[in-house]
Amino acid sequence: LCQVYAFQPETEYHKEVQSKLPPATRPPVAAASPVGVSSVQVPAVVPAHPSVAVLNEAAPLPSVSAIAAGLPQRESASCHPILSFPPVVPHGDKVKLLFDEIDVRKSGAAYIADFTSFLKTLSIETSGSHCDFFQKADPSSLITFAEFQRFSERYPTLLEAIYSRCREFWMEARQREEISTASAVLESLTQREGDAQMQAIQATADTNFYEQRVQEALADKEQKDIEEREATARVFASQQEGARCANEISIRAADVAKSSERCKAAELEHLEATRSVEQSEANLRTQDLETQRSEAKVRELEQLLQEAHIDLEQKRHLSNLRRAELTECQTREQAGMSNRLESDRLATHCMEQLNAAQDSLARAQELEREMEALQQVAKSNTLRSLANVDASDSELALAREREAKRRVEIAESQHAVGDQAGIIQTMRMSLEEAAANRKRMEIEEQPLIDQEIRLRAQRDCLESQESQLRSQHSDFQLRNETRFLRPLVPHSPVAVGIGGMPLM
């Protein structure tokens, strides 16, 4: 025995786990025919449609959450630490988050090239002023956390722009991942809709197949009902034939009894005729003796001739009468013999008819048994046809239920596909709106960043000039103090300019 099961090929969005396979079963065998009924074929149970086993074991279509859970897991941008903080955070946390973002090697120090690449990723242009700051602070091209803190204090607007753009960058990455996941879910939903449509088509085909099976089972049931009625009619006819044969046997038995009685009567008549013949023969012999004695007496008594002649005539007449009686008795004996022979022939014929009637009764009883066996087979076929009809009806109901379920799943899949497409469209519009807002913010922030850098450069220039002036002022005061400590000597007047510097 062999059973074949087909499974859908696996993809990264679809995995099919094999469930417990049912054990193989032998096909049903036709029931054996009874003795003397070799032409009756008992139909076996109608085999099921090849796809029914697969469809009965078909797993339900996965839901949207199951599809999303079955997608391959990737490192998600939604887990980035910066997204766990609100847009407005304390300055220290903001500096720590941004430094951890720059420190890609997690070594506690970042290269200036990493910081420059980070700013370029965020579309921030600084004209290299940050490089000058860090190179002045540390010529090794490494940025420590303390240096980055000083940089944040020096450029607070730039730090705010970096934080906001970094947060927007990761939020946009998260939105793109969500759109990618939603697109994968949409693709899986579309595939699920296609699978549901294929299953619905298969369910419709199964429904049509089972409807045809129900029609065939009903037709088979009608045929089996007709065969059962015919078998019942044949059984009734065989019973009537058996009753007729039994009646004929009783009639033949009565005829045989009558023939036996007629034979006995004929034998009695024959015996009586025989006795009459024997009595007549005895009387004839006696009469012959008397005739002889009378003749002797006539010869002896001639004188008594007249009387003897009369007596002779009387004796002759009586002798003729006895001869006639003998002839009649012989005729009766021959008639009795003929009657006996005829009675024997009739008795033989009646016995032959009785034997033929008994043979007919035996054949009728055998035919009645065969018809009863046929009737039982017909009833069994009818019951099996009824079972086939019931099974086909239940299978048809299950097929219609599966078809309705597949249509509901198609409607749910189409609704889920439409909802998912709407969600993706909304997410894309939100992403485009966020990108437009980010672009607008970049355009608005860039002049502020440039202005802060220019103001920082001007401030640095003014601080440098202030430091230089303070240094010159200190030198001037030192010279004045030295001059007042010297002895007075005549000298030429010196012109003093702004800031205490002598004019040459």
Coordinates of N, CA, C and O in Angstrom, one line a residue, residues 277-375:
V277 N -65.6 -67.6 -12.0 CA -65.2 -68.6 -13.1 C -64.9 -70.0 -12.5 O -65.4 -71.0 -13.1
E278 N -64.3 -70.0 -11.4 CA -64.0 -71.3 -10.7 C -65.3 -72.0 -10.3 O -65.5 -73.2 -10.5
Q279 N -66.3 -71.1 -9.8 CA -67.5 -71.7 -9.4 C -68.3 -72.2 -10.7 O -68.9 -73.3 -10.6
S280 N -68.2 -71.4 -11.7 CA -68.9 -71.8 -13.0 C -68.3 -73.0 -13.5 O -69.0 -73.9 -14.1
E281 N -66.9 -73.1 -13.5 CA -66.2 -74.3 -14.0 C -66.7 -75.5 -13.2 O -66.9 -76.6 -13.7
A282 N -66.7 -75.3 -11.8 CA -67.1 -76.4 -11.0 C -68.6 -76.8 -11.3 O -68.9 -78.0 -11.4
N283 N -69.4 -75.8 -11.5 CA -70.8 -76.1 -11.8 C -70.9 -76.8 -13.2 O -71.7 -77.7 -13.4
L284 N -70.0 -76.3 -14.1 CA -70.0 -76.9 -15.5 C -69.6 -78.4 -15.4 O -70.2 -79.3 -16.0
R285 N -68.6 -78.6 -14.6 CA -68.1 -80.0 -14.4 C -69.2 -80.9 -13.8 O -69.5 -82.0 -14.2
T286 N -69.8 -80.2 -12.8 CA -70.9 -81.0 -12.1 C -72.0 -81.3 -13.1 O -72.6 -82.4 -13.1
Q287 N -72.4 -80.3 -13.9 CA -73.4 -80.4 -14.9 C -73.0 -81.4 -16.0 O -73.9 -82.2 -16.4
D288 N -71.8 -81.4 -16.4 CA -71.3 -82.4 -17.3 C -71.4 -83.8 -16.8 O -71.8 -84.8 -17.5
L289 N -71.1 -84.0 -15.5 CA -71.2 -85.3 -14.9 C -72.7 -85.7 -14.8 O -73.0 -86.9 -15.1
E290 N -73.5 -84.7 -14.5 CA -75.0 -85.1 -14.4 C -75.5 -85.4 -15.8 O -76.3 -86.3 -16.0
T291 N -74.9 -84.6 -16.8 CA -75.4 -84.9 -18.2 C -74.9 -86.3 -18.6 O -75.7 -87.0 -19.3
Q292 N -73.7 -86.7 -18.3 CA -73.2 -88.0 -18.6 C -74.1 -89.1 -17.9 O -74.4 -90.1 -18.5
R293 N -74.3 -88.8 -16.6 CA -75.2 -89.7 -15.9 C -76.6 -89.8 -16.5 O -77.2 -90.9 -16.6
S294 N -77.1 -88.6 -16.9 CA -78.4 -88.6 -17.6 C -78.4 -89.4 -18.9 O -79.3 -90.1 -19.2
E295 N -77.3 -89.2 -19.7 CA -77.2 -89.9 -20.9 C -77.1 -91.4 -20.7 O -77.7 -92.2 -21.4
A296 N -76.3 -91.7 -19.6 CA -76.3 -93.1 -19.3 C -77.6 -93.6 -18.8 O -78.1 -94.7 -19.1
K297 N -78.3 -92.8 -18.1 CA -79.6 -93.1 -17.6 C -80.6 -93.3 -18.8 O -81.5 -94.1 -18.8
V298 N -80.4 -92.4 -19.9 CA -81.2 -92.5 -21.1 C -80.9 -93.8 -21.8 O -81.9 -94.4 -22.3
R299 N -79.7 -94.1 -21.9 CA -79.4 -95.4 -22.5 C -79.9 -96.6 -21.7 O -80.3 -97.6 -22.3
E300 N -79.7 -96.4 -20.4 CA -80.2 -97.5 -19.6 C -81.7 -97.5 -19.5 O -82.3 -98.5 -19.4
L301 N -82.3 -96.4 -19.5 CA -83.7 -96.3 -19.3 C -84.4 -95.8 -20.6 O -84.7 -94.6 -20.7
E302 N -84.4 -96.6 -21.5 CA -85.1 -96.1 -22.8 C -86.6 -96.0 -22.6 O -87.2 -95.2 -23.3
Q303 N -87.0 -96.9 -21.6 CA -88.4 -96.8 -21.4 C -88.8 -95.5 -20.8 O -89.9 -95.0 -20.9
L304 N -87.8 -94.9 -20.2 CA -88.0 -93.6 -19.6 C -87.5 -92.5 -20.5 O -87.1 -91.5 -20.1
L305 N -87.5 -92.8 -21.8 CA -86.9 -91.9 -22.8 C -87.6 -90.5 -22.8 O -86.9 -89.5 -22.9
Q306 N -88.9 -90.6 -22.8 CA -89.6 -89.3 -22.9 C -89.2 -88.4 -21.7 O -88.9 -87.3 -21.9
E307 N -89.3 -89.0 -20.6 CA -89.0 -88.2 -19.4 C -87.5 -87.8 -19.3 O -87.1 -86.7 -19.0
A308 N -86.7 -88.8 -19.7 CA -85.2 -88.5 -19.7 C -84.9 -87.5 -20.8 O -84.0 -86.6 -20.6
H309 N -85.6 -87.6 -21.9 CA -85.4 -86.6 -23.0 C -85.7 -85.2 -22.5 O -84.9 -84.2 -22.8
I310 N -86.8 -85.1 -21.8 CA -87.2 -83.8 -21.3 C -86.2 -83.3 -20.3 O -85.7 -82.2 -20.3
D311 N -85.8 -84.3 -19.4 CA -84.8 -83.9 -18.4 C -83.5 -83.6 -19.0 O -82.8 -82.6 -18.6
L312 N -83.2 -84.3 -20.2 CA -81.9 -84.0 -20.9 C -81.9 -82.6 -21.5 O -81.0 -81.8 -21.4
E313 N -83.1 -82.3 -22.0 CA -83.2 -80.9 -22.6 C -83.0 -79.9 -21.5 O -82.4 -78.8 -21.7
Q314 N -83.6 -80.2 -20.4 CA -83.5 -79.2 -19.3 C -82.0 -79.1 -18.8 O -81.5 -78.0 -18.6
K315 N -81.4 -80.3 -18.7 CA -80.0 -80.2 -18.3 C -79.1 -79.6 -19.3 O -78.2 -78.8 -19.0
R316 N -79.4 -79.8 -20.6 CA -78.6 -79.1 -21.7 C -78.8 -77.6 -21.6 O -77.9 -76.8 -21.8
H317 N -80.1 -77.2 -21.3 CA -80.4 -75.8 -21.2 C -79.6 -75.2 -20.0 O -79.0 -74.1 -20.1
L318 N -79.6 -76.0 -18.9 CA -78.9 -75.5 -17.7 C -77.4 -75.5 -18.0 O -76.6 -74.6 -17.6
S319 N -76.9 -76.5 -18.8 CA -75.5 -76.5 -19.1 C -75.1 -75.3 -20.0 O -74.1 -74.7 -19.8
N320 N -76.0 -75.0 -21.0 CA -75.8 -73.8 -21.8 C -75.7 -72.6 -21.0 O -74.9 -71.6 -21.2
L321 N -76.6 -72.5 -20.0 CA -76.7 -71.4 -19.1 C -75.3 -71.3 -18.3 O -74.7 -70.2 -18.1
R322 N -74.9 -72.4 -17.9 CA -73.6 -72.4 -17.1 C -72.4 -72.0 -18.0 O -71.5 -71.3 -17.6
R323 N -72.5 -72.5 -19.3 CA -71.4 -72.1 -20.2 C -71.5 -70.6 -20.5 O -70.5 -69.9 -20.5
A324 N -72.7 -70.1 -20.6 CA -72.9 -68.6 -20.8 C -72.3 -67.9 -19.6 O -71.6 -66.8 -19.7
E325 N -72.7 -68.4 -18.4 CA -72.1 -67.8 -17.2 C -70.6 -67.8 -17.1 O -70.0 -66.9 -16.7
L326 N -70.1 -69.0 -17.6 CA -68.6 -69.1 -17.6 C -68.0 -68.1 -18.6 O -67.0 -67.5 -18.2
T327 N -68.7 -68.0 -19.7 CA -68.1 -67.1 -20.7 C -68.2 -65.6 -20.1 O -67.3 -64.8 -20.3
E328 N -69.4 -65.4 -19.5 CA -69.5 -64.0 -18.9 C -68.5 -63.8 -17.8 O -67.9 -62.7 -17.7
C329 N -68.2 -64.8 -17.0 CA -67.2 -64.7 -15.9 C -65.8 -64.5 -16.5 O -65.0 -63.7 -16.0
Q330 N -65.5 -65.3 -17.6 CA -64.2 -65.1 -18.3 C -64.1 -63.7 -18.8 O -63.1 -63.0 -18.7
T331 N -65.3 -63.2 -19.4 CA -65.2 -61.8 -20.0 C -65.0 -60.8 -18.8 O -64.2 -59.9 -18.9
R332 N -65.7 -61.1 -17.7 CA -65.5 -60.2 -16.6 C -64.1 -60.3 -16.0 O -63.5 -59.3 -15.6
E333 N -63.5 -61.5 -16.1 CA -62.2 -61.7 -15.6 C -61.2 -60.9 -16.5 O -60.3 -60.2 -16.0
Q334 N -61.4 -61.0 -17.9 CA -60.6 -60.3 -18.8 C -60.7 -58.8 -18.6 O -59.8 -58.0 -18.6
A335 N -62.0 -58.4 -18.3 CA -62.3 -56.9 -18.1 C -61.6 -56.5 -16.8 O -61.0 -55.4 -16.7
G336 N -61.7 -57.4 -15.8 CA -61.0 -57.0 -14.5 C -59.5 -57.0 -14.7 O -58.8 -56.1 -14.1
M337 N -58.9 -57.9 -15.5 CA -57.5 -57.9 -15.8 C -57.2 -56.6 -16.5 O -56.1 -55.9 -16.2
S338 N -58.0 -56.2 -17.5 CA -57.7 -55.0 -18.2 C -57.8 -53.8 -17.3 O -57.0 -52.8 -17.3
N339 N -58.9 -53.8 -16.4 CA -59.0 -52.7 -15.5 C -57.8 -52.7 -14.5 O -57.3 -51.6 -14.2
R340 N -57.3 -53.9 -14.1 CA -56.1 -53.9 -13.3 C -54.9 -53.3 -14.0 O -54.1 -52.6 -13.4
L341 N -54.7 -53.8 -15.2 CA -53.6 -53.2 -16.0 C -53.7 -51.7 -16.2 O -52.7 -51.0 -16.0
E342 N -55.0 -51.3 -16.5 CA -55.2 -49.8 -16.6 C -54.9 -49.1 -15.3 O -54.3 -48.0 -15.3
S343 N -55.4 -49.7 -14.2 CA -55.1 -49.1 -12.9 C -53.7 -49.1 -12.6 O -53.1 -48.1 -12.0
D344 N -52.9 -50.2 -12.9 CA -51.5 -50.2 -12.7 C -50.8 -49.1 -13.6 O -49.9 -48.4 -13.1
R345 N -51.3 -48.9 -14.8 CA -50.7 -47.9 -15.7 C -51.0 -46.5 -15.1 O -50.1 -45.6 -15.1
L346 N -52.3 -46.3 -14.7 CA -52.6 -45.0 -14.1 C -51.8 -44.8 -12.8 O -51.4 -43.6 -12.5
A347 N -51.7 -45.8 -12.0 CA -50.9 -45.7 -10.8 C -49.4 -45.3 -11.1 O -48.8 -44.4 -10.4
T348 N -48.9 -46.0 -12.1 CA -47.5 -45.7 -12.5 C -47.4 -44.2 -13.0 O -46.5 -43.5 -12.7
H349 N -48.4 -43.8 -13.9 CA -48.5 -42.5 -14.4 C -48.6 -41.5 -13.2 O -47.9 -40.4 -13.2
C350 N -49.5 -41.8 -12.3 CA -49.6 -40.9 -11.1 C -48.4 -40.8 -10.3 O -48.0 -39.7 -9.8
M351 N -47.7 -42.0 -10.1 CA -46.4 -41.9 -9.4 C -45.4 -41.1 -10.2 O -44.6 -40.3 -9.6
E352 N -45.4 -41.2 -11.5 CA -44.4 -40.4 -12.3 C -44.8 -38.9 -12.1 O -43.9 -38.1 -12.0
Q353 N -46.1 -38.6 -12.2 CA -46.5 -37.2 -12.0 C -46.2 -36.7 -10.6 O -45.8 -35.6 -10.4
L354 N -46.3 -37.6 -9.6 CA -46.0 -37.2 -8.2 C -44.5 -37.0 -8.1 O -44.1 -36.0 -7.5
N355 N -43.7 -37.9 -8.7 CA -42.2 -37.7 -8.7 C -41.9 -36.4 -9.4 O -41.0 -35.6 -8.9
A356 N -42.5 -36.1 -10.6 CA -42.2 -34.9 -11.3 C -42.7 -33.7 -10.5 O -42.0 -32.6 -10.4
A357 N -43.8 -33.8 -9.8 CA -44.3 -32.7 -8.9 C -43.3 -32.5 -7.8 O -43.0 -31.3 -7.4
Q358 N -42.8 -33.6 -7.2 CA -41.9 -33.4 -6.1 C -40.6 -32.8 -6.6 O -40.0 -31.9 -5.9
D359 N -40.1 -33.2 -7.8 CA -38.9 -32.6 -8.4 C -39.2 -31.1 -8.7 O -38.3 -30.2 -8.4
S360 N -40.4 -30.8 -9.2 CA -40.7 -29.4 -9.4 C -40.7 -28.6 -8.1 O -40.3 -27.4 -8.0
L361 N -41.3 -29.3 -7.0 CA -41.3 -28.6 -5.7 C -39.9 -28.4 -5.2 O -39.6 -27.3 -4.7
A362 N -39.0 -29.4 -5.4 CA -37.6 -29.2 -5.0 C -37.0 -28.1 -5.7 O -36.3 -27.2 -5.2
R363 N -37.2 -28.1 -7.1 CA -36.6 -27.0 -7.9 C -37.2 -25.6 -7.5 O -36.5 -24.6 -7.4
A364 N -38.5 -25.6 -7.2 CA -39.2 -24.4 -6.8 C -38.6 -23.9 -5.4 O -38.4 -22.7 -5.2
Q365 N -38.4 -24.9 -4.5 CA -37.8 -24.5 -3.2 C -36.4 -24.0 -3.4 O -36.0 -23.0 -2.7
E366 N -35.6 -24.7 -4.3 CA -34.2 -24.2 -4.5 C -34.3 -22.8 -5.2 O -33.5 -21.9 -4.8
L367 N -35.2 -22.6 -6.1 CA -35.3 -21.3 -6.7 C -35.7 -20.3 -5.7 O -35.3 -19.1 -5.7
E368 N -36.7 -20.7 -4.8 CA -37.1 -19.8 -3.8 C -35.9 -19.4 -2.9 O -35.8 -18.2 -2.5
R369 N -35.1 -20.4 -2.5 CA -33.9 -20.1 -1.7 C -33.0 -19.1 -2.5 O -32.4 -18.2 -1.9
E370 N -32.8 -19.4 -3.8 CA -31.9 -18.5 -4.6 C -32.5 -17.1 -4.6 O -31.8 -16.1 -4.5
M371 N -33.9 -17.0 -4.8 CA -34.5 -15.7 -4.9 C -34.4 -15.0 -3.5 O -34.2 -13.8 -3.5
E372 N -34.5 -15.8 -2.5 CA -34.3 -15.2 -1.1 C -32.9 -14.7 -1.0 O -32.7 -13.6 -0.4
A373 N -31.9 -15.5 -1.5 CA -30.5 -15.0 -1.4 C -30.3 -13.7 -2.2 O -29.7 -12.8 -1.8
L374 N -31.0 -13.7 -3.5 CA -30.9 -12.5 -4.3 C -31.6 -11.4 -3.6 O -31.1 -10.2 -3.7
Q375 N -32.7 -11.6 -2.9 CA -33.4 -10.6 -2.2 C -32.5 -10.0 -1.1 O -32.4 -8.8 -0.9

